[in-house]
Amino acid sequence: MKHNTQKCTALVLVAVLGISAACASEMTFKFGQEAKVVPTAYKTTTTTTTHYTAGDMFTELIMDLLAGLWIVNNITVTFESYPYAQEGKYLIFGDLNAKSNFDSAYTGSDEDSSASQSQEIKSRVFRFAADTAMFWMNGFNIGNETRFEGYLFKFFGPVFENTLYCKNAYLFGETGNDAGNLRLGGELALVQTNMLSAAFLIQWDHWYGSLQADGINIGFIIRSYPVSPLLLEWRTSWHCLDENYVMWESILEAGVMVWRNLEVFASWRHLDATQYVNWMDYTTYDGVSAGVRVHF
C-alpha cells in the first residue's frame, strides 16, 4: 500500500511537471497527433532618428539669412516718381510716408527751383514705365518693340511686350514677310538697390503671323541707376516654345533722362534661333535699336 501511494505520488508529480513544461513552451496536444509548438510573438519598435550635420545647419542658416534680407530689402523699398527726380536717387528705403496713388510729384509750379522741388518730392510704393523702339537686325529690314512694365507694389508687377519683325519694310503686311511676338507676364524683384537691381521674369510667349508658336518666356532683368542722368539695363530671356525649341534673346541698353520722366535709350540686340529656323533664315541675329521711354 505504501509502495502504491509513493508510485501514485510520483506519477502526479511527473504529470504536473509535464503540464507545466507544456504550458511554458505553449505546446498543444491532440490525441493521435504529433505535438505542435506555437512560438510566442514579440512586438518590435523601430525608431527613426534624423541626423543634422554641421553643413546642413550652415546651409539652413544661410537660406534663412537670405530670405530675411530679401524681405527687408523689398518691403522697405519705395520709388520716386521717376529716375533722378532727386539728385542721385530713385529707390528710397524706409520712407514711411510713401504714397499709394498717382498724386502729383510736386506741390510747386514749374518755375520753382529744382532744389525746392526736390524737398517736396514724395516716394511711392509703385513704379511703371512704357516705351517703344525701332530696331534693325541682320536678316530683318526693320522691327518695332513696345513694352509696358513695372511694380504694382514694391517688388512685383506686370511685363507686357510686343515685338514685330519685318524682313522687308516695303512688303509690310504681306504673307510670309513679317511675324510678331506677344509676351504677357510679370516680374518679381530679387534684389533692389540704386546701383544694381535684379528681377525674375516669366511670361506667356505667343508668336503670330508668319511664325506660329506658343510657349513660355523666362529670364532676368538687370537694372542700374549709377549716376544722373544715366540708366543701364540688361534683359536676357529664353523662349521655350513648342516641341522643346528654345530661342535665346539678349538686349543690352543704355539710356539718358532728358526731361523729368522722359528717357531716350539705345540698345544692342542679339537673338539666337539656332534651334528654331522655321521662318528665320539665319541661326543668329544681331542689331541695334533706339527709342523713348516714359516713367510714371
PDB file of N, CA, C and O in Angstrom, residues 80-127:
ATOM      1  N   GLU A  80      10.779 107.012 -56.217  1.00  0.00           N
ATOM      2  CA  GLU A  80      10.428 108.372 -56.588  1.00  0.00           C
ATOM      3  C   GLU A  80       9.610 108.351 -57.869  1.00  0.00           C
ATOM      4  O   GLU A  80       9.487 107.310 -58.515  1.00  0.00           O
ATOM      5  N   SER A  81       9.055 109.465 -58.259  1.00  0.00           N
ATOM      6  CA  SER A  81       8.135 109.496 -59.392  1.00  0.00           C
ATOM      7  C   SER A  81       8.816 109.137 -60.701  1.00  0.00           C
ATOM      8  O   SER A  81       8.159 108.699 -61.637  1.00  0.00           O
ATOM      9  N   TYR A  82      10.132 109.300 -60.790  1.00  0.00           N
ATOM     10  CA  TYR A  82      10.902 108.885 -61.962  1.00  0.00           C
ATOM     11  C   TYR A  82      12.376 108.896 -61.580  1.00  0.00           C
ATOM     12  O   TYR A  82      12.757 109.506 -60.563  1.00  0.00           O
ATOM     13  N   PRO A  83      13.241 108.239 -62.352  1.00  0.00           N
ATOM     14  CA  PRO A  83      14.671 108.182 -62.000  1.00  0.00           C
ATOM     15  C   PRO A  83      15.298 109.572 -61.915  1.00  0.00           C
ATOM     16  O   PRO A  83      15.056 110.424 -62.764  1.00  0.00           O
ATOM     17  N   TYR A  84      16.057 109.767 -60.855  1.00  0.00           N
ATOM     18  CA  TYR A  84      16.800 111.011 -60.604  1.00  0.00           C
ATOM     19  C   TYR A  84      15.871 112.209 -60.417  1.00  0.00           C
ATOM     20  O   TYR A  84      16.222 113.337 -60.725  1.00  0.00           O
ATOM     21  N   ALA A  85      14.670 111.956 -59.905  1.00  0.00           N
ATOM     22  CA  ALA A  85      13.811 113.069 -59.520  1.00  0.00           C
ATOM     23  C   ALA A  85      14.503 113.888 -58.437  1.00  0.00           C
ATOM     24  O   ALA A  85      14.388 115.112 -58.383  1.00  0.00           O
ATOM     25  N   GLN A  86      15.240 113.178 -57.568  1.00  0.00           N
ATOM     26  CA  GLN A  86      16.181 113.831 -56.665  1.00  0.00           C
ATOM     27  C   GLN A  86      17.577 113.424 -57.106  1.00  0.00           C
ATOM     28  O   GLN A  86      17.787 112.320 -57.599  1.00  0.00           O
ATOM     29  N   GLU A  87      18.521 114.294 -56.943  1.00  0.00           N
ATOM     30  CA  GLU A  87      19.880 114.056 -57.424  1.00  0.00           C
ATOM     31  C   GLU A  87      20.454 112.764 -56.841  1.00  0.00           C
ATOM     32  O   GLU A  87      20.559 112.598 -55.633  1.00  0.00           O
ATOM     33  N   GLY A  88      20.789 111.833 -57.760  1.00  0.00           N
ATOM     34  CA  GLY A  88      21.467 110.609 -57.360  1.00  0.00           C
ATOM     35  C   GLY A  88      20.594 109.556 -56.741  1.00  0.00           C
ATOM     36  O   GLY A  88      21.096 108.549 -56.256  1.00  0.00           O
ATOM     37  N   LYS A  89      19.254 109.722 -56.782  1.00  0.00           N
ATOM     38  CA  LYS A  89      18.384 108.751 -56.144  1.00  0.00           C
ATOM     39  C   LYS A  89      17.218 108.378 -57.058  1.00  0.00           C
ATOM     40  O   LYS A  89      16.785 109.145 -57.906  1.00  0.00           O
ATOM     41  N   TYR A  90      16.714 107.189 -56.887  1.00  0.00           N
ATOM     42  CA  TYR A  90      15.460 106.744 -57.486  1.00  0.00           C
ATOM     43  C   TYR A  90      14.741 105.801 -56.519  1.00  0.00           C
ATOM     44  O   TYR A  90      13.572 105.957 -56.243  1.00  0.00           O
ATOM     45  N   LEU A  91      15.487 104.846 -55.969  1.00  0.00           N
ATOM     46  CA  LEU A  91      14.955 103.934 -54.965  1.00  0.00           C
ATOM     47  C   LEU A  91      15.234 104.505 -53.576  1.00  0.00           C
ATOM     48  O   LEU A  91      16.353 104.908 -53.269  1.00  0.00           O
ATOM     49  N   ILE A  92      14.200 104.534 -52.752  1.00  0.00           N
ATOM     50  CA  ILE A  92      14.299 105.037 -51.383  1.00  0.00           C
ATOM     51  C   ILE A  92      13.959 103.883 -50.435  1.00  0.00           C
ATOM     52  O   ILE A  92      13.102 103.052 -50.737  1.00  0.00           O
ATOM     53  N   PHE A  93      14.622 103.845 -49.290  1.00  0.00           N
ATOM     54  CA  PHE A  93      14.379 102.762 -48.338  1.00  0.00           C
ATOM     55  C   PHE A  93      13.941 103.342 -46.989  1.00  0.00           C
ATOM     56  O   PHE A  93      14.555 104.277 -46.470  1.00  0.00           O
ATOM     57  N   GLY A  94      12.837 102.801 -46.457  1.00  0.00           N
ATOM     58  CA  GLY A  94      12.370 103.202 -45.143  1.00  0.00           C
ATOM     59  C   GLY A  94      11.524 104.453 -45.119  1.00  0.00           C
ATOM     60  O   GLY A  94      11.359 105.059 -44.059  1.00  0.00           O
ATOM     61  N   ASP A  95      10.968 104.865 -46.267  1.00  0.00           N
ATOM     62  CA  ASP A  95      10.104 106.039 -46.290  1.00  0.00           C
ATOM     63  C   ASP A  95       8.701 105.644 -45.850  1.00  0.00           C
ATOM     64  O   ASP A  95       7.942 105.026 -46.605  1.00  0.00           O
ATOM     65  N   LEU A  96       8.325 105.998 -44.639  1.00  0.00           N
ATOM     66  CA  LEU A  96       7.021 105.626 -44.098  1.00  0.00           C
ATOM     67  C   LEU A  96       5.897 106.506 -44.623  1.00  0.00           C
ATOM     68  O   LEU A  96       4.720 106.201 -44.412  1.00  0.00           O
ATOM     69  N   ASN A  97       6.243 107.577 -45.322  1.00  0.00           N
ATOM     70  CA  ASN A  97       5.228 108.489 -45.860  1.00  0.00           C
ATOM     71  C   ASN A  97       5.011 108.283 -47.355  1.00  0.00           C
ATOM     72  O   ASN A  97       4.486 109.160 -48.036  1.00  0.00           O
ATOM     73  N   ALA A  98       5.405 107.134 -47.882  1.00  0.00           N
ATOM     74  CA  ALA A  98       5.266 106.868 -49.313  1.00  0.00           C
ATOM     75  C   ALA A  98       3.799 106.866 -49.717  1.00  0.00           C
ATOM     76  O   ALA A  98       2.930 106.408 -48.972  1.00  0.00           O
ATOM     77  N   LYS A  99       3.525 107.398 -50.903  1.00  0.00           N
ATOM     78  CA  LYS A  99       2.161 107.470 -51.409  1.00  0.00           C
ATOM     79  C   LYS A  99       1.778 106.171 -52.115  1.00  0.00           C
ATOM     80  O   LYS A  99       2.630 105.432 -52.590  1.00  0.00           O
ATOM     81  N   SER A 100       0.480 105.921 -52.195  1.00  0.00           N
ATOM     82  CA  SER A 100      -0.010 104.733 -52.880  1.00  0.00           C
ATOM     83  C   SER A 100      -0.968 105.109 -54.006  1.00  0.00           C
ATOM     84  O   SER A 100      -1.817 104.322 -54.398  1.00  0.00           O
ATOM     85  N   ASN A 101      -0.856 106.344 -54.523  1.00  0.00           N
ATOM     86  CA  ASN A 101      -1.703 106.768 -55.638  1.00  0.00           C
ATOM     87  C   ASN A 101      -0.890 107.637 -56.590  1.00  0.00           C
ATOM     88  O   ASN A 101       0.305 107.860 -56.396  1.00  0.00           O
ATOM     89  N   PHE A 102      -1.555 108.152 -57.631  1.00  0.00           N
ATOM     90  CA  PHE A 102      -0.863 108.912 -58.660  1.00  0.00           C
ATOM     91  C   PHE A 102      -0.931 110.415 -58.391  1.00  0.00           C
ATOM     92  O   PHE A 102      -1.036 111.209 -59.327  1.00  0.00           O
ATOM     93  N   ASP A 103      -0.833 110.829 -57.148  1.00  0.00           N
ATOM     94  CA  ASP A 103      -0.785 112.259 -56.849  1.00  0.00           C
ATOM     95  C   ASP A 103       0.421 112.892 -57.517  1.00  0.00           C
ATOM     96  O   ASP A 103       1.425 112.242 -57.780  1.00  0.00           O
ATOM     97  N   SER A 104       0.313 114.172 -57.784  1.00  0.00           N
ATOM     98  CA  SER A 104       1.410 114.883 -58.436  1.00  0.00           C
ATOM     99  C   SER A 104       2.685 114.761 -57.619  1.00  0.00           C
ATOM    100  O   SER A 104       2.672 114.781 -56.398  1.00  0.00           O
ATOM    101  N   ALA A 105       3.791 114.643 -58.330  1.00  0.00           N
ATOM    102  CA  ALA A 105       5.083 114.513 -57.647  1.00  0.00           C
ATOM    103  C   ALA A 105       5.493 115.816 -56.992  1.00  0.00           C
ATOM    104  O   ALA A 105       6.295 115.824 -56.061  1.00  0.00           O
ATOM    105  N   TYR A 106       4.962 116.911 -57.472  1.00  0.00           N
ATOM    106  CA  TYR A 106       5.349 118.223 -56.955  1.00  0.00           C
ATOM    107  C   TYR A 106       4.121 118.979 -56.466  1.00  0.00           C
ATOM    108  O   TYR A 106       3.028 118.837 -56.997  1.00  0.00           O
ATOM    109  N   THR A 107       4.318 119.802 -55.451  1.00  0.00           N
ATOM    110  CA  THR A 107       3.258 120.686 -54.994  1.00  0.00           C
ATOM    111  C   THR A 107       3.481 122.099 -55.474  1.00  0.00           C
ATOM    112  O   THR A 107       2.605 122.936 -55.403  1.00  0.00           O
ATOM    113  N   GLY A 108       4.681 122.352 -56.004  1.00  0.00           N
ATOM    114  CA  GLY A 108       5.009 123.684 -56.506  1.00  0.00           C
ATOM    115  C   GLY A 108       4.788 123.784 -58.002  1.00  0.00           C
ATOM    116  O   GLY A 108       4.363 122.864 -58.669  1.00  0.00           O
ATOM    117  N   SER A 109       5.081 124.924 -58.568  1.00  0.00           N
ATOM    118  CA  SER A 109       4.922 125.148 -60.002  1.00  0.00           C
ATOM    119  C   SER A 109       6.225 124.879 -60.727  1.00  0.00           C
ATOM    120  O   SER A 109       7.267 124.663 -60.122  1.00  0.00           O
ATOM    121  N   ASP A 110       6.170 124.913 -62.072  1.00  0.00           N
ATOM    122  CA  ASP A 110       7.354 124.635 -62.862  1.00  0.00           C
ATOM    123  C   ASP A 110       8.424 125.702 -62.678  1.00  0.00           C
ATOM    124  O   ASP A 110       9.594 125.464 -62.956  1.00  0.00           O
ATOM    125  N   GLU A 111       8.035 126.862 -62.212  1.00  0.00           N
ATOM    126  CA  GLU A 111       9.011 127.936 -62.035  1.00  0.00           C
ATOM    127  C   GLU A 111       9.829 127.776 -60.765  1.00  0.00           C
ATOM    128  O   GLU A 111      10.816 128.475 -60.554  1.00  0.00           O
ATOM    129  N   ASP A 112       9.413 126.858 -59.895  1.00  0.00           N
ATOM    130  CA  ASP A 112      10.160 126.657 -58.663  1.00  0.00           C
ATOM    131  C   ASP A 112      11.541 126.133 -58.982  1.00  0.00           C
ATOM    132  O   ASP A 112      11.760 125.441 -59.975  1.00  0.00           O
ATOM    133  N   SER A 113      12.499 126.420 -58.144  1.00  0.00           N
ATOM    134  CA  SER A 113      13.860 125.923 -58.335  1.00  0.00           C
ATOM    135  C   SER A 113      13.891 124.424 -58.114  1.00  0.00           C
ATOM    136  O   SER A 113      13.062 123.872 -57.405  1.00  0.00           O
ATOM    137  N   SER A 114      14.876 123.758 -58.737  1.00  0.00           N
ATOM    138  CA  SER A 114      14.981 122.301 -58.591  1.00  0.00           C
ATOM    139  C   SER A 114      15.241 121.922 -57.138  1.00  0.00           C
ATOM    140  O   SER A 114      14.816 120.878 -56.679  1.00  0.00           O
ATOM    141  N   ALA A 115      15.933 122.769 -56.428  1.00  0.00           N
ATOM    142  CA  ALA A 115      16.238 122.465 -55.029  1.00  0.00           C
ATOM    143  C   ALA A 115      14.971 122.424 -54.192  1.00  0.00           C
ATOM    144  O   ALA A 115      14.774 121.524 -53.377  1.00  0.00           O
ATOM    145  N   SER A 116      14.077 123.401 -54.414  1.00  0.00           N
ATOM    146  CA  SER A 116      12.849 123.420 -53.637  1.00  0.00           C
ATOM    147  C   SER A 116      11.939 122.279 -54.051  1.00  0.00           C
ATOM    148  O   SER A 116      11.231 121.696 -53.232  1.00  0.00           O
ATOM    149  N   GLN A 117      11.947 121.923 -55.366  1.00  0.00           N
ATOM    150  CA  GLN A 117      11.142 120.808 -55.826  1.00  0.00           C
ATOM    151  C   GLN A 117      11.612 119.504 -55.195  1.00  0.00           C
ATOM    152  O   GLN A 117      10.812 118.652 -54.828  1.00  0.00           O
ATOM    153  N   SER A 118      12.934 119.330 -55.067  1.00  0.00           N
ATOM    154  CA  SER A 118      13.471 118.094 -54.522  1.00  0.00           C
ATOM    155  C   SER A 118      12.985 117.861 -53.103  1.00  0.00           C
ATOM    156  O   SER A 118      12.772 116.728 -52.690  1.00  0.00           O
ATOM    157  N   GLN A 119      12.808 118.950 -52.352  1.00  0.00           N
ATOM    158  CA  GLN A 119      12.357 118.795 -50.976  1.00  0.00           C
ATOM    159  C   GLN A 119      10.887 118.382 -50.897  1.00  0.00           C
ATOM    160  O   GLN A 119      10.459 117.824 -49.902  1.00  0.00           O
ATOM    161  N   GLU A 120      10.111 118.641 -51.979  1.00  0.00           N
ATOM    162  CA  GLU A 120       8.689 118.346 -51.962  1.00  0.00           C
ATOM    163  C   GLU A 120       8.359 117.001 -52.610  1.00  0.00           C
ATOM    164  O   GLU A 120       7.222 116.571 -52.596  1.00  0.00           O
ATOM    165  N   ILE A 121       9.345 116.344 -53.192  1.00  0.00           N
ATOM    166  CA  ILE A 121       9.105 115.062 -53.849  1.00  0.00           C
ATOM    167  C   ILE A 121       8.815 113.980 -52.803  1.00  0.00           C
ATOM    168  O   ILE A 121       9.496 113.876 -51.807  1.00  0.00           O
ATOM    169  N   LYS A 122       7.790 113.188 -53.079  1.00  0.00           N
ATOM    170  CA  LYS A 122       7.439 112.073 -52.205  1.00  0.00           C
ATOM    171  C   LYS A 122       7.601 110.762 -52.971  1.00  0.00           C
ATOM    172  O   LYS A 122       7.304 110.689 -54.161  1.00  0.00           O
ATOM    173  N   SER A 123       8.050 109.734 -52.292  1.00  0.00           N
ATOM    174  CA  SER A 123       8.194 108.435 -52.947  1.00  0.00           C
ATOM    175  C   SER A 123       6.860 107.695 -52.932  1.00  0.00           C
ATOM    176  O   SER A 123       5.938 108.041 -52.197  1.00  0.00           O
ATOM    177  N   ARG A 124       6.783 106.651 -53.786  1.00  0.00           N
ATOM    178  CA  ARG A 124       5.551 105.886 -53.924  1.00  0.00           C
ATOM    179  C   ARG A 124       5.859 104.398 -53.813  1.00  0.00           C
ATOM    180  O   ARG A 124       7.005 103.984 -53.958  1.00  0.00           O
ATOM    181  N   VAL A 125       4.831 103.584 -53.597  1.00  0.00           N
ATOM    182  CA  VAL A 125       5.027 102.147 -53.434  1.00  0.00           C
ATOM    183  C   VAL A 125       4.941 101.417 -54.772  1.00  0.00           C
ATOM    184  O   VAL A 125       4.944 100.187 -54.820  1.00  0.00           O
ATOM    185  N   PHE A 126       4.852 102.131 -55.864  1.00  0.00           N
ATOM    186  CA  PHE A 126       4.759 101.531 -57.188  1.00  0.00           C
ATOM    187  C   PHE A 126       5.628 102.312 -58.170  1.00  0.00           C
ATOM    188  O   PHE A 126       6.030 103.451 -57.900  1.00  0.00           O
ATOM    189  N   ARG A 127       5.921 101.688 -59.298  1.00  0.00           N
ATOM    190  CA  ARG A 127       6.615 102.364 -60.391  1.00  0.00           C
ATOM    191  C   ARG A 127       6.238 101.673 -61.691  1.00  0.00           C
ATOM    192  O   ARG A 127       6.025 100.444 -61.741  1.00  0.00           O
TER     193      ARG A 127
END
